[in-house]
Tab-separated table of C-alpha atoms and ligand atoms in Angstrom:
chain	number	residue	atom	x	y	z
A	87	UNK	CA	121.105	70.220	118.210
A	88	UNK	CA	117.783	69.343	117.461
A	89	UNK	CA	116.183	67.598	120.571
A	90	UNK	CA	113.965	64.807	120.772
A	91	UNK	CA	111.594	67.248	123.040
A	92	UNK	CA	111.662	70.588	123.916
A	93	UNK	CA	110.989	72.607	127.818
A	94	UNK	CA	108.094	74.765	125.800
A	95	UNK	CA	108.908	77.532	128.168
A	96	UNK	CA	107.712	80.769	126.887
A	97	UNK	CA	106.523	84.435	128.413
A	98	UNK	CA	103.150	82.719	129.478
A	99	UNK	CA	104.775	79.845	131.618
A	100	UNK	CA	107.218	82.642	133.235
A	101	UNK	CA	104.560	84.722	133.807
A	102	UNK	CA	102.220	82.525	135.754
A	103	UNK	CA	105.157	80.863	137.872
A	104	UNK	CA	105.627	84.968	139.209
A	105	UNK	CA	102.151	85.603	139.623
A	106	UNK	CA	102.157	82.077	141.349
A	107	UNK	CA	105.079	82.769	143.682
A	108	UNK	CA	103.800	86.781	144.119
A	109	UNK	CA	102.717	87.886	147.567
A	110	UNK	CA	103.724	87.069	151.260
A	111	UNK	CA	102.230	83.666	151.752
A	112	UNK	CA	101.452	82.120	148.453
A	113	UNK	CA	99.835	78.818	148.217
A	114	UNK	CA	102.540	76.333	146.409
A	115	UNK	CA	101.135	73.223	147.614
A	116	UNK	CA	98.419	71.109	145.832
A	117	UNK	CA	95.236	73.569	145.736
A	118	UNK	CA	93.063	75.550	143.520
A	119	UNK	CA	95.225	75.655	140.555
A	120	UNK	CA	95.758	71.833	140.243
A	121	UNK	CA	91.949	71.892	140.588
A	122	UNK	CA	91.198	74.013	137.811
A	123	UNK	CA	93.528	72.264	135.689
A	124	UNK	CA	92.283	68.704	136.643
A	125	UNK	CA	88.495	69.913	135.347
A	126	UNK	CA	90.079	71.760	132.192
A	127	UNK	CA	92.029	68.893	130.850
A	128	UNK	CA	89.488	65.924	132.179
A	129	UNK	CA	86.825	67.875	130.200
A	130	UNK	CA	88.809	68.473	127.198
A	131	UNK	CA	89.830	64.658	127.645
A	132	UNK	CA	85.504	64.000	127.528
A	133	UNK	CA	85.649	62.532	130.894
A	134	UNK	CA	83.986	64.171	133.802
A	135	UNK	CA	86.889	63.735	136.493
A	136	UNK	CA	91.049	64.337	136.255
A	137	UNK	CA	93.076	63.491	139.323
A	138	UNK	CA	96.538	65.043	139.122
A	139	UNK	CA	99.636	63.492	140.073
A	140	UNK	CA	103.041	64.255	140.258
A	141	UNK	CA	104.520	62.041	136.910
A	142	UNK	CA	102.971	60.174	134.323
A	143	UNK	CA	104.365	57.003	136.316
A	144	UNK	CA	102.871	57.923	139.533
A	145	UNK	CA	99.280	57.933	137.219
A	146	UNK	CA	99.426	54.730	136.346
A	147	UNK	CA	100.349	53.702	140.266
A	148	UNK	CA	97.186	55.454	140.989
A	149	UNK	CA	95.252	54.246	138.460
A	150	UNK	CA	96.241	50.423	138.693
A	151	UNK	CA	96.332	50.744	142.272
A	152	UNK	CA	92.401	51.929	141.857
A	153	UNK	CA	91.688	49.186	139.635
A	154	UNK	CA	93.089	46.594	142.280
A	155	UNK	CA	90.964	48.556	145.105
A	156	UNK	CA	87.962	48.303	143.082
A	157	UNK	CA	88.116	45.107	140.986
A	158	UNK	CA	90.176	42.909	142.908
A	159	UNK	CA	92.402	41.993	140.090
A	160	UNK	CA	96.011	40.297	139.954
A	161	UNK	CA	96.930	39.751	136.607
A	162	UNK	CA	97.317	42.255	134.046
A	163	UNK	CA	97.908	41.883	130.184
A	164	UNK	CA	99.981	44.785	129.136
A	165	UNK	CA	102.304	45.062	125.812
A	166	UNK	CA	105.518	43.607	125.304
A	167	UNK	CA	107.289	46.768	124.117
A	168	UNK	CA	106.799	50.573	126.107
A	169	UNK	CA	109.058	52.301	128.258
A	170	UNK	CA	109.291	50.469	131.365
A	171	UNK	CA	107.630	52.713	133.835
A	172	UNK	CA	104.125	51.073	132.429
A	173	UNK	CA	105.810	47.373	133.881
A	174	UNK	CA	107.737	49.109	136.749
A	175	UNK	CA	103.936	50.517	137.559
A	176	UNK	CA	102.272	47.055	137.466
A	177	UNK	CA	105.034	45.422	139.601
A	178	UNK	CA	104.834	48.321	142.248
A	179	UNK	CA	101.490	48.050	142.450
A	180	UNK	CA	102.028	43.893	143.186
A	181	UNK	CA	100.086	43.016	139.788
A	182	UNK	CA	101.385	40.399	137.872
A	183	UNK	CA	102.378	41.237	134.244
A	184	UNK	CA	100.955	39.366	131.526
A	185	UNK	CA	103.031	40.162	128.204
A	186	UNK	CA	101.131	40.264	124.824
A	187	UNK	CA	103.124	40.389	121.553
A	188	UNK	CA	102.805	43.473	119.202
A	189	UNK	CA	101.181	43.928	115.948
A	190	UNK	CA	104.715	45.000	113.698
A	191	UNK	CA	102.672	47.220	111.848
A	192	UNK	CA	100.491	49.528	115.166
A	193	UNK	CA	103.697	48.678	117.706
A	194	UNK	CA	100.533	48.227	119.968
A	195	UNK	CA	99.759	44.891	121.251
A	196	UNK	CA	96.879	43.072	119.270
A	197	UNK	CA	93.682	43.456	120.885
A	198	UNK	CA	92.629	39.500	119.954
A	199	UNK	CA	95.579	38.431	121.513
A	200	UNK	CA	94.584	39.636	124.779
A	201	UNK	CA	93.715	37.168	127.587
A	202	UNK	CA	92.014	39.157	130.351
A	203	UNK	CA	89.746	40.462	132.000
A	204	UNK	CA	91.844	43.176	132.957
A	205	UNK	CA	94.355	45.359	130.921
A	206	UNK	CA	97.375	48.137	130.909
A	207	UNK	CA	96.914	49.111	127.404
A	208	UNK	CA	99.694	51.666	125.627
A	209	UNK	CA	98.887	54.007	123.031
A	210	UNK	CA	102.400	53.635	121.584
A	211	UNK	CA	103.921	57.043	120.089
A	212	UNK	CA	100.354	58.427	119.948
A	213	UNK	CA	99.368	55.377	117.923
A	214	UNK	CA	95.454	54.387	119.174
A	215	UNK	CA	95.636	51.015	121.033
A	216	UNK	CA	92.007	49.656	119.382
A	217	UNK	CA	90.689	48.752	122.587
A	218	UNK	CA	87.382	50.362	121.035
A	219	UNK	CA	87.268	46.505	119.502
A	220	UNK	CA	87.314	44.971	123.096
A	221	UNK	CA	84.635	46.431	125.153
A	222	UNK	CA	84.737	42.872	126.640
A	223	UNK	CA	87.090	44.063	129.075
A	224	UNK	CA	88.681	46.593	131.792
A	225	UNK	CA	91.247	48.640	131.012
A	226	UNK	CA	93.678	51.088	132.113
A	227	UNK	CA	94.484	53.238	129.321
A	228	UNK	CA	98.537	54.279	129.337
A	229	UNK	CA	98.087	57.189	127.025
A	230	UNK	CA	101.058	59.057	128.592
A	231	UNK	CA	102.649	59.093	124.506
A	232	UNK	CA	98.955	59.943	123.166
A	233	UNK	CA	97.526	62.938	124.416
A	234	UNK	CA	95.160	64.152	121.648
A	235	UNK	CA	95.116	61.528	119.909
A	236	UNK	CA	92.095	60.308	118.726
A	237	UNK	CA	89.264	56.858	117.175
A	238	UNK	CA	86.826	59.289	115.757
A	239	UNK	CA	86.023	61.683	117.588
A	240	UNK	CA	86.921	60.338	120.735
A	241	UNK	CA	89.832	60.737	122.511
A	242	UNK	CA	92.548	58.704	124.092
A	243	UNK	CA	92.296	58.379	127.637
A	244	UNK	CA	88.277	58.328	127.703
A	245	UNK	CA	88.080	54.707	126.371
A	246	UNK	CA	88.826	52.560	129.408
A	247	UNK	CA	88.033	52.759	133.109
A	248	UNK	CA	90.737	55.009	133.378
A	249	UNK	CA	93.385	57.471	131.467
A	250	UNK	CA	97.086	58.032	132.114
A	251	UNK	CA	99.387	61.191	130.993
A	252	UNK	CA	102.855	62.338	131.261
A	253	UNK	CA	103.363	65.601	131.445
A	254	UNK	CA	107.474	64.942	131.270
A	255	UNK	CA	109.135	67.309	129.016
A	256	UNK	CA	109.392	65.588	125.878
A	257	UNK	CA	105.740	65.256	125.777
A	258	UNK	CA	102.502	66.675	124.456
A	259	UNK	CA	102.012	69.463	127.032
A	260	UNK	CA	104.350	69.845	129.718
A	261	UNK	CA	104.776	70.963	133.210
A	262	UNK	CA	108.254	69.552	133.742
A	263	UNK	CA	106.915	66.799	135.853
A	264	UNK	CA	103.755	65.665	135.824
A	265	UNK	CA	100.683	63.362	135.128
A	266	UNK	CA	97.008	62.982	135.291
A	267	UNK	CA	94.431	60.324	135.736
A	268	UNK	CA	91.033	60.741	133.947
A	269	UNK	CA	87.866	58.688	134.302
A	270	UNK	CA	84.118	58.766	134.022
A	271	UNK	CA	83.759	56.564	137.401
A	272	UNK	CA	83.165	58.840	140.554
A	273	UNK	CA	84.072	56.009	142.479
A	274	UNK	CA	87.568	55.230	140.719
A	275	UNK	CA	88.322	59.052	140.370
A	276	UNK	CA	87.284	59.390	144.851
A	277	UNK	CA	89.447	56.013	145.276
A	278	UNK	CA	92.680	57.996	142.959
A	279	UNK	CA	91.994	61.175	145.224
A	280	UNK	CA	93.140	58.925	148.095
A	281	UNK	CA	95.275	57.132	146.583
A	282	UNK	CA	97.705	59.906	146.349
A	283	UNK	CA	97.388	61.314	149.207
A	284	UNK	CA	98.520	58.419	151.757
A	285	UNK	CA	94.655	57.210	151.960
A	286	UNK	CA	93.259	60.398	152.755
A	287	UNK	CA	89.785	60.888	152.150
A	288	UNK	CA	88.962	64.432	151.338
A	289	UNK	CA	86.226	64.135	149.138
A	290	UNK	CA	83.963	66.594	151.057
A	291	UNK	CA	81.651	68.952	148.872
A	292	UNK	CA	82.993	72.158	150.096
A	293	UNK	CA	86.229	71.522	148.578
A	294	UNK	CA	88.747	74.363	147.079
A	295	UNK	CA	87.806	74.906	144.226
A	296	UNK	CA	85.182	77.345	145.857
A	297	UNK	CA	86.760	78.774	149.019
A	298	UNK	CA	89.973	80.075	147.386
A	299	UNK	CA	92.425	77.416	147.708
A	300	UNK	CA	91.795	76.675	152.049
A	301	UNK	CA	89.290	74.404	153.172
A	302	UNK	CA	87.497	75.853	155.706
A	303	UNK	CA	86.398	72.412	157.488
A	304	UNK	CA	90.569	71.491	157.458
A	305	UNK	CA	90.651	72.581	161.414
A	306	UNK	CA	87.575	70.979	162.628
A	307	UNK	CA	87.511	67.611	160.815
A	308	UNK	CA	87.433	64.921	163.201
A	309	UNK	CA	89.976	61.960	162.718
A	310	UNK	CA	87.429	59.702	161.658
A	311	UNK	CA	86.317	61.930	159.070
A	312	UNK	CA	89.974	62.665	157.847
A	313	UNK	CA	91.643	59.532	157.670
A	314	UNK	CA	89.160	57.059	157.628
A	315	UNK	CA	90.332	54.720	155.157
A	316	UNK	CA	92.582	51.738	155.200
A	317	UNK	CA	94.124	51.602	151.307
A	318	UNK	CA	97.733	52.121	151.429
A	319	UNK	CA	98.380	55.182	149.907
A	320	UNK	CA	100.997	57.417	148.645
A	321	UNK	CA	101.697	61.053	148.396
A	322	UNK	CA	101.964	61.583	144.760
A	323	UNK	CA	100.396	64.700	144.827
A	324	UNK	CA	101.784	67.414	142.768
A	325	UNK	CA	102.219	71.036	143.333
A	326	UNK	CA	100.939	74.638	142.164
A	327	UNK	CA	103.994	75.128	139.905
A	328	UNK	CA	101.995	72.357	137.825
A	329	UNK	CA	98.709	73.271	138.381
A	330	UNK	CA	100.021	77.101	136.733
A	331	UNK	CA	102.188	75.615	133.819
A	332	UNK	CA	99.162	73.065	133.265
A	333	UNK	CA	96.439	75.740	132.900
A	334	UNK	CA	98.817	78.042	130.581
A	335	UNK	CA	99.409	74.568	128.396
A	336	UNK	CA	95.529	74.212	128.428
A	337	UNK	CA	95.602	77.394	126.267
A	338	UNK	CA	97.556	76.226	123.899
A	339	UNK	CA	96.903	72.306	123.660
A	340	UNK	CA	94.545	72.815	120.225
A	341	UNK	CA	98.187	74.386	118.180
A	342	UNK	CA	100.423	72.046	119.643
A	343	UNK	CA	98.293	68.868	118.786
A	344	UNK	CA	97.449	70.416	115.499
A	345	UNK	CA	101.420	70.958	114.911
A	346	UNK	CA	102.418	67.352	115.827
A	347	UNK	CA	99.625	66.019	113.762
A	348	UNK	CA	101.105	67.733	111.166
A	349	UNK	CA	104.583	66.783	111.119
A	350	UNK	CA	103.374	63.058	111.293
A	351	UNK	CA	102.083	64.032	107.948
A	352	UNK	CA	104.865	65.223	106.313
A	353	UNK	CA	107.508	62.582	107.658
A	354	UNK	CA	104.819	59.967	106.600
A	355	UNK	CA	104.687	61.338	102.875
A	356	UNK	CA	108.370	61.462	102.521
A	357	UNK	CA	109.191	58.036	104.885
A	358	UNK	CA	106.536	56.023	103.620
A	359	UNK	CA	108.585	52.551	103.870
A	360	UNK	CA	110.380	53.151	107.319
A	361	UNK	CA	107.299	53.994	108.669
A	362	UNK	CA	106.076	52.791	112.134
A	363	UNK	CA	103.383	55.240	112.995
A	364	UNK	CA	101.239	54.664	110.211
A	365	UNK	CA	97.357	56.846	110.101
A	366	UNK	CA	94.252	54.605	109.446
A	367	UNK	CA	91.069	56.326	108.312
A	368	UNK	CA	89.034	56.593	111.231
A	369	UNK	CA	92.465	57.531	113.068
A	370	UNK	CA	93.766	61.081	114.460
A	371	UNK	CA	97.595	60.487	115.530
A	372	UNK	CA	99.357	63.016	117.953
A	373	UNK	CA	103.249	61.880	118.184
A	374	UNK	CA	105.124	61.865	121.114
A	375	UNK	CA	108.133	61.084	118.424
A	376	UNK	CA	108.609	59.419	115.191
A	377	UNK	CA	109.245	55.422	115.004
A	378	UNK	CA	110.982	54.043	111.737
A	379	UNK	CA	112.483	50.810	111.036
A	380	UNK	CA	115.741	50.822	110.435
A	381	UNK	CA	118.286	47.502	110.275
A	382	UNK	CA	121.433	49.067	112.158
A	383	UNK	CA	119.949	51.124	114.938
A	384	UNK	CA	122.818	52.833	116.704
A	385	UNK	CA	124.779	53.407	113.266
A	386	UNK	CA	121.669	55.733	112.174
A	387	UNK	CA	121.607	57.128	115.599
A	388	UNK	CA	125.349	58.058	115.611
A	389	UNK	CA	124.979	59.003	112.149
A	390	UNK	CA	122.192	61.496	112.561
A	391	UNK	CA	123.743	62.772	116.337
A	392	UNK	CA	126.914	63.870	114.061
A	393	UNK	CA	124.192	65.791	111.933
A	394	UNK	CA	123.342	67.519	115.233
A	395	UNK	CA	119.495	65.443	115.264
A	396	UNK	CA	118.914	63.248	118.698
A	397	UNK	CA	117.016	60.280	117.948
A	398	UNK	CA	116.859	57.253	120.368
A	399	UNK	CA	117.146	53.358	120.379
A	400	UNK	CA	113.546	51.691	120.570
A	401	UNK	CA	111.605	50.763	123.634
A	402	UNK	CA	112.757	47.548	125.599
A	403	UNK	CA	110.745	43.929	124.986
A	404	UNK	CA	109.721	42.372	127.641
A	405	UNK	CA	108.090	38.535	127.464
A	406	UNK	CA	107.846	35.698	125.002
A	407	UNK	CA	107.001	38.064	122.355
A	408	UNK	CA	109.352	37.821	118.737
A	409	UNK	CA	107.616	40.612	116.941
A	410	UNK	CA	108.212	43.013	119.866
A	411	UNK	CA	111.730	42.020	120.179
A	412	UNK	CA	112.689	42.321	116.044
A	413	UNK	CA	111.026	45.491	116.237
A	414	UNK	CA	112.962	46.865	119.542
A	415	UNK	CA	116.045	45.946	117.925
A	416	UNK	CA	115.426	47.267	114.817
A	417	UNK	CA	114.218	50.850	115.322
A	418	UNK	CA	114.891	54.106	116.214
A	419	UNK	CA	112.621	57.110	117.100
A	420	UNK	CA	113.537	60.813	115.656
A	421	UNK	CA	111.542	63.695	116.656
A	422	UNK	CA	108.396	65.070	116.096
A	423	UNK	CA	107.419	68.366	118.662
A	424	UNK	CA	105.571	71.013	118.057
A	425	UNK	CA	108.902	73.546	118.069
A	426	UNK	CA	110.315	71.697	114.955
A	427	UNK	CA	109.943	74.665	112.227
A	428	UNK	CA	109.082	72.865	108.405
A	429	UNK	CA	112.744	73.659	107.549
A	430	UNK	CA	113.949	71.427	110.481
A	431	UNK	CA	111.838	68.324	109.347
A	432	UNK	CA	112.640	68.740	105.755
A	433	UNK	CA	116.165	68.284	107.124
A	434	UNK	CA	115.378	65.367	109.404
A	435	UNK	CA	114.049	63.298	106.677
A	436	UNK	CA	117.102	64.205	104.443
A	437	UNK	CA	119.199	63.280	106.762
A	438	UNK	CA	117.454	60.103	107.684
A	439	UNK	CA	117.307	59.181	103.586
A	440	UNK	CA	121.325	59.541	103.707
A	441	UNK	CA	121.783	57.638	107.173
A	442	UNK	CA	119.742	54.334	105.732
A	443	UNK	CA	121.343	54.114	102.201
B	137	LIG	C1	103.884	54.780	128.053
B	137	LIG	C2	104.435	55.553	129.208
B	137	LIG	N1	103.897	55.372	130.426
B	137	LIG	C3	104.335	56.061	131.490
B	137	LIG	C4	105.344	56.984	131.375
B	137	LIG	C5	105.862	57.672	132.592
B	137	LIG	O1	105.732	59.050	132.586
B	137	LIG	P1	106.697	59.943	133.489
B	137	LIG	O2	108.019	59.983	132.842
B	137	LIG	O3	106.007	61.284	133.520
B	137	LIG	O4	106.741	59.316	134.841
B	137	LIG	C6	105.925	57.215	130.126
B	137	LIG	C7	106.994	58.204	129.960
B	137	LIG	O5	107.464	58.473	128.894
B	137	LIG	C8	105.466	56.469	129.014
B	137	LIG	O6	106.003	56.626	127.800
């Protein structure tokens, strides 16, 4: 079968989970690896600070969650059509959801259509949500399908206040479970530190990164000093396990964007007119998958399952929003990793050519 994602589990990911789990007492908890791969992948990002988290869902908790902390805000306009942990995440975080219809042609909401001041936007499939065009207001970027993608040469996740990634399997880089906030605000990226760590402050400048993974203040803080804060946290924190799989992905992030970007480019030369996840000019689109329009969804599916391809039924529509639900009935997404070989995608778009006739 040809999966929608692949594990991406090679001799490098084994290989740091033994060194990891090497010696009598190793360190498994949150510590110096999820450190190093919070400044690695915030600075390939371009922002200056990456807070991990344990999913990409648990990223946006933080991040909204921040926002709310630091803005005061209650509404939020987010898009009509994602995967629902982006509304689940606004509801959890007692925000109230304010649906904006999609453009048919980006799957993104349209940026005039949004009301503000503040905003969930989703890079959907990789596809650059143009916020560039509303500087007017705040946003929470959901990039958790868009990591690498790019509006020039800047990336996703460095446009807002804040970034979101998944590191789930079917995406970009993975580390099984996973997700990262990013920002350029010290005093968002301090607030997300607490956050998911049930309010914690631990913001001190002696921190891991330089004493080997302990803290050598962690015996003699005083209360005050430790738990001084009165946001409701969370623990969302993730482990080493992720901090080692997410530093051995940071190696190879350049190939595996590079890849994806490619196979966009040969399913959009060959599927020009079921295209969803179309490339402007000025655009640089990483895929979590490949959206095309097709008129009897689960037929196509079944059909191309029996050719041993999984695809999936489109995202969910949520709100007053007709373009968002003609196009989540009337889609499907096929896949588009970095594993597929040029063989496999030649195939893909065969098989989608017979499926549709
Ligand atoms: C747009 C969007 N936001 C958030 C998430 C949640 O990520 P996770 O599955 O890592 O919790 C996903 C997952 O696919 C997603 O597509």
């Amino acid at each position: 079968m040809i999966r929608l994602g692949t594990l991406d589990w090679g001799i490098a990911e084994r290989k740091a989970i033994e060194e990891l789990i090497s010696g009598d007492n190793p360190i498994l908890t949150m510590g110096l690896n999820v450190r190093k791969f919070e400044s690695q992948f915030a600075k390939w990002i371009g922002c200056q600070y990456g807070v991990a988290v344990n999913s990409g869902t648990s990223a946006v908790i933080t991040a909204l969650n921040a926002l709310k902390i630091k803005y005061e805000c209650k509404d939020i306009w987010t898009t009509s059509l994602v995967y629902p942990a982006a509304w689940n995440a606004i509801q959890i975080s007692q925000l109230t959801p304010r649906y904006v219809d999609i453009n048919s042609e980006t799957l993104n909401m349209d940026p005039s259509k949004i009301g503000g001041p503040f905003v969930l936007g989703v890079h959907l499939f990789g596809k650059p949500l143009r916020m560039d065009l509303r500087n007017d207001l705040i946003q929470v970027e959901d990039a958790a399908q868009a990591l690498g993608s790019k509006i020039g040469n800047k990336r996703v996740g460095s446009f807002g206040a804040m970034g979101c990634f998944s590191f789930y399997v079917a995406h970009q880089i993975t580390t099984i479970e996973g997700g990262m906030v990013t920002t350029n605000d010290k005093e968002l990226a301090d607030i997300s530190r607490m956050l998911r760590d049930n309010g914690r402050i631990c913001n001190c400048p002696i921190c891991t990164l330089k004493t080997k993974g302990i803290c050598p203040k962690r015996l003699t803080y005083d209360g005050e000093r430790r738990w001084a804060t009165d946001y409701v946290g969370f623990n969302l924190k993730p482990t080493e396990f992720q901090g080692v799989l997410g530093l051995v992905k940071m190696k190879k992030i350049n190939k595996i964007v590079e890849r994806r970007h490619q196979i966009l480019q040969m399913y959009n030369d060959d599927l020009e007119s079921l295209s969803l996840l179309k490339e402007e000019s000025n655009e640089y689109i990483c895929p979590l998958a490949y959206p095309i329009y097709v008129k009897h969804p689960m037929e196509v599916v079944n059909k191309l399952a029996k050719d041993n391809i999984e695809c999936r039924g489109m995202f969910p529509a949520r709100g007053d929003c007709p373009n968002a639900k003609h196009i989540s009935k009337n889609s499907i997404m096929v896949p588009a990793h970095q594993n597929l070989t040029d063989e496999e995608v030649h195939y893909i778009i065969e098989k989608i050519k017979e499926a549709v006739t």
